[in-house]
């Protein structure tokens, strides 16, 4: 599935489309260059899933936990990881296999640890405010 987004105001609709497309999948990998809008899209996904508190980038904490209406949500940012060992040390498996939603920024940093099945979300900058979002079940 491919979506063209012209404005941030379209993100609630995009979030709904992504969650509905994903069916029962809970692991989402977000790819895109720095500043492409990964965290902004994750904020919309969290709002769609019922979070009420602030959703912020876990750049320094590596993982943030949010409460959705029905499930926990874990938001990862692996940008600062120097090796996959750091993800192992933090017990990533407990998060990934918990049946909670896991939104993972910079998954290429832990490529050898990724689950077999997930939703790939690729964000491509197409203009100053526009993005192409490509969603694929793996």
XYZ file of C-alpha atoms in Angstrom, residues 7 11-12 19 30 36 60 63 72 86 90 92 110-111 121 136:
16
model
C -0.177 17.849 4.941
C -1.973 11.921 9.457
C -4.998 10.781 11.532
C -3.542 0.091 11.641
C 9.925 2.790 10.296
C 11.349 12.452 7.200
C 18.094 9.147 24.534
C 12.331 3.091 24.400
C 0.601 -1.127 25.611
C 22.873 -2.924 23.302
C 17.947 -4.016 27.150
C 14.310 -6.252 23.344
C 19.287 -4.143 14.793
C 18.761 -5.930 11.464
C 6.714 1.650 6.877
C 4.180 -3.512 3.366
